[in-house]
Tab-separated table of C-alpha atoms in Angstrom:
chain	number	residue	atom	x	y	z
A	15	UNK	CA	0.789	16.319	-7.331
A	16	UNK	CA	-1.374	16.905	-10.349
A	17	UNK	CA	-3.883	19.406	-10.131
A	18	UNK	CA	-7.421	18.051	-10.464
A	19	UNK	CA	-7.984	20.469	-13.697
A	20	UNK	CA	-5.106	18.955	-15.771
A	21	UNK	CA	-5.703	15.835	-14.634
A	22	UNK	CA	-9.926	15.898	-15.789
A	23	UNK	CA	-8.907	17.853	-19.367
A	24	UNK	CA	-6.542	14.671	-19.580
A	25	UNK	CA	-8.814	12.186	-19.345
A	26	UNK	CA	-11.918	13.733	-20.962
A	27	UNK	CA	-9.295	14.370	-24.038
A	28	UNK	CA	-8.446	10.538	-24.201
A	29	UNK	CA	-11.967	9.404	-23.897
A	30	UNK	CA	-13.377	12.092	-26.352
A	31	UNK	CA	-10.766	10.870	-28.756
A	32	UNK	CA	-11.743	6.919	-28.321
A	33	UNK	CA	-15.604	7.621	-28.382
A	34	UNK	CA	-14.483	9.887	-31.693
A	35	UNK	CA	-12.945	6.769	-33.484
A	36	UNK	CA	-16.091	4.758	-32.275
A	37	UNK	CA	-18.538	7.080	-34.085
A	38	UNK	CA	-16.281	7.022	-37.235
A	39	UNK	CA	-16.404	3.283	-37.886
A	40	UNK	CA	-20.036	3.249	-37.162
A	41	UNK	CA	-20.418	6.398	-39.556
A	42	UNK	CA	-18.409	4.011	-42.139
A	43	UNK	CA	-20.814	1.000	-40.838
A	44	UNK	CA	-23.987	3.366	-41.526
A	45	UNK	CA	-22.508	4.568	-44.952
A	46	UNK	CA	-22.458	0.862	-46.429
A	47	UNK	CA	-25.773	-0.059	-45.042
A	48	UNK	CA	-28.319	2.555	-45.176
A	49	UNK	CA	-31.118	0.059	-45.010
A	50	UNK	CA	-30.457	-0.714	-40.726
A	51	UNK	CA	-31.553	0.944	-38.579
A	52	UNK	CA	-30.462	-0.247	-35.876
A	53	UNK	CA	-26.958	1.137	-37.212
A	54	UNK	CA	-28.946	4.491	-37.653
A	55	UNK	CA	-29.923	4.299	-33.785
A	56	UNK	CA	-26.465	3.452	-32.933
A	57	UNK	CA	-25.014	6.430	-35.129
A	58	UNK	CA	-27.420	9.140	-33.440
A	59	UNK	CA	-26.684	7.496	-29.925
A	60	UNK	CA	-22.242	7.889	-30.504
A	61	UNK	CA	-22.331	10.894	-32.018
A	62	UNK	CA	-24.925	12.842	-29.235
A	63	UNK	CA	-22.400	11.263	-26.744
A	64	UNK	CA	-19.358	11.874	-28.509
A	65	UNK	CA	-20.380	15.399	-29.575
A	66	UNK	CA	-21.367	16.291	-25.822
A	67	UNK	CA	-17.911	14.918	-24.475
A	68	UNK	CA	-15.899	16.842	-27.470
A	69	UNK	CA	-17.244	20.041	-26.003
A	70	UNK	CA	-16.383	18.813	-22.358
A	71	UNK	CA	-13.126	18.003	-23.490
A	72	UNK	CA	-13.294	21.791	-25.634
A	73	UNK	CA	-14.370	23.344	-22.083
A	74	UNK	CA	-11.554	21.819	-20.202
A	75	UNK	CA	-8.630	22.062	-22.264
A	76	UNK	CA	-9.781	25.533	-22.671
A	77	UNK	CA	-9.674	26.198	-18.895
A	78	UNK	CA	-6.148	23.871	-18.357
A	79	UNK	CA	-5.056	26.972	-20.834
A	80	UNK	CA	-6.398	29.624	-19.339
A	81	UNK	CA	-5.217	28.369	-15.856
A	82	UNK	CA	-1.917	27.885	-16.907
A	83	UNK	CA	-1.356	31.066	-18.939
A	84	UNK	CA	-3.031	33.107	-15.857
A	85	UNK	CA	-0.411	31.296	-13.416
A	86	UNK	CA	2.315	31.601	-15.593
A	87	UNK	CA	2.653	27.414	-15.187
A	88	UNK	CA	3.349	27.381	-11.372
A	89	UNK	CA	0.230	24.913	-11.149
A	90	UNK	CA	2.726	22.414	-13.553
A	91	UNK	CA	5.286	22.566	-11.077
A	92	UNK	CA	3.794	21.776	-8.141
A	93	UNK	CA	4.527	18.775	-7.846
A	94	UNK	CA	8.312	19.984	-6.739
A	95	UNK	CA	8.555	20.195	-3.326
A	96	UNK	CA	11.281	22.885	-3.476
A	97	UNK	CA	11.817	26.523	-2.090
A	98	UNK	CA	14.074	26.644	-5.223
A	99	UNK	CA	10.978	26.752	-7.820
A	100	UNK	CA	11.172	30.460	-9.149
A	101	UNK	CA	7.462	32.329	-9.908
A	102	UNK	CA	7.575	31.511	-13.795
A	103	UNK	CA	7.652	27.986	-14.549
A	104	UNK	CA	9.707	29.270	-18.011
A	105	UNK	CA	12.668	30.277	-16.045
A	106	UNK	CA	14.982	27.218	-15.522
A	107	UNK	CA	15.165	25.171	-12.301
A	108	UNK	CA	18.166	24.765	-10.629
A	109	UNK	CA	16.953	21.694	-8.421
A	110	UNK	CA	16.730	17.851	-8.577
A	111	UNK	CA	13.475	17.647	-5.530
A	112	UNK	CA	11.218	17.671	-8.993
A	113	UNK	CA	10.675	14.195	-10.169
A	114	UNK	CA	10.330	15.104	-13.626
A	115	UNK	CA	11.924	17.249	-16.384
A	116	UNK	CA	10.514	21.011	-15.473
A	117	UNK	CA	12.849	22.781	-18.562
A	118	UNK	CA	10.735	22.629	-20.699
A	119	UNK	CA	6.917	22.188	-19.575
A	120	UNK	CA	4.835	25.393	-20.190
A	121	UNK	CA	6.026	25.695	-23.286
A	122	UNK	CA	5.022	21.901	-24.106
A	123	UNK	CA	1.905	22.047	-22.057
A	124	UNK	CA	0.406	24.435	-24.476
A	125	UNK	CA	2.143	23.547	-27.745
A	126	UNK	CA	0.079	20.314	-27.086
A	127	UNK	CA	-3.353	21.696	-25.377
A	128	UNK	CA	-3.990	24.391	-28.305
A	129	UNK	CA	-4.235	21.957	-31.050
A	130	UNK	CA	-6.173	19.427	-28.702
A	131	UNK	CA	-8.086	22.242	-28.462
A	132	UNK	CA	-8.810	23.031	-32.046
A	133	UNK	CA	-9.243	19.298	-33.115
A	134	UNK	CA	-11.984	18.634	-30.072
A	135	UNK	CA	-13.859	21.767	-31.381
A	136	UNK	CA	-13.632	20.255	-34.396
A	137	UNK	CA	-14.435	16.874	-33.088
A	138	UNK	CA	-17.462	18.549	-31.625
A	139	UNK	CA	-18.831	19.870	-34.840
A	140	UNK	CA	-18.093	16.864	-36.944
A	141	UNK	CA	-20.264	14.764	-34.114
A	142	UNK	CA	-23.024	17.139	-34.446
A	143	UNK	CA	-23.192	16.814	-38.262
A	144	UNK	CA	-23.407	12.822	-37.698
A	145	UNK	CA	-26.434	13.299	-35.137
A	146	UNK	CA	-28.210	15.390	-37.772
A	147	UNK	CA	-27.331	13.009	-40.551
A	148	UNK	CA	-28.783	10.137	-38.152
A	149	UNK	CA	-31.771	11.929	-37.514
A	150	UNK	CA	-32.540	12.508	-41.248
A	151	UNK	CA	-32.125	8.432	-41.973
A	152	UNK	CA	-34.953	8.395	-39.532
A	153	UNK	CA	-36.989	10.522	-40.991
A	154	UNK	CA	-36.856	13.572	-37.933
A	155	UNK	CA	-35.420	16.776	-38.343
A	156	UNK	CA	-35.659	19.777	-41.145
A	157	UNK	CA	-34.236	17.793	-43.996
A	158	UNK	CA	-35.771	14.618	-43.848
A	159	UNK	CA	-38.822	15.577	-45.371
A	160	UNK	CA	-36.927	16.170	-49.020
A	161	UNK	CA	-34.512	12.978	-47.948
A	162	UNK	CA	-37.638	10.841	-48.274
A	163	UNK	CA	-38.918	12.302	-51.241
A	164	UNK	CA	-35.545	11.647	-52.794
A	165	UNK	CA	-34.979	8.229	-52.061
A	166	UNK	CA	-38.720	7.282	-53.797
């Protein structure tokens, strides 16, 4: 039993990360051929997307923290269906009804979420730079003005 929280900060965190590579090869794409636009289009379009879903991802892994830290990790455990399971998920578990490993899963839980955490921020940011830089190649947005006047 996985609770629907862990299980959407999960899947938002794989799919933020795919759409992130995505908008990184067309970033590369864009970089060797300013001239398309087309690959401009396509630039704005990943990044908006990938920039929205980085801060869903941000949002979520932010709450599968707080949740966990606030419940001391009892929400990892329930999938045991024992009256063994003590109130902190850090204290061992004398049981085998738990069809996984529960030693040592709050502590790995967030070893893992706070750096997913910090690189889908980051992930976030990075997007919104490549939305701005895409808006510039097409001529909108505060800095495309002196852009144009550049390349002439």
């Amino acid at each position: 039993a996985v609770t629907p929280e862990y299980a959407a900060a999960n899947v938002v965190s794989v799919c933020s990360g795919l759409l992130s590579i995505a908008a990184g090869i067309v970033a590369i794409l864009v970089s060797h051929n300013l001239s398309r636009a087309a690959l401009h289009w396509t630039l704005l379009s990943v990044s908006l997307l990938n920039c929205l879903l980085s801060t869903a991802c941000s949002v979520g892994l932010a709450l599968a923290i707080a949740l966990t830290v606030h419940g001391r990790g009892t929400h990892l455990v329930r999938g045991c269906n024992s009256s063994a399971l003590p109130v902190d998920a850090r204290a061992a578990i004398a049981t085998n009804d738990c069809p996984f490993n529960t030693t040592r899963i709050y502590d790995t839980a967030l070893a893992l979420w706070f750096p997913s955490l910090l690189l889908a921020a980051a992930e976030a940011v990075l997007s919104g730079r490549c939305c701005l830089v895409a808006l510039v190649f097409q001529g909108i947005g505060p800095c495309a003005h002196s852009y144009g006047k550049e390349q002439v």
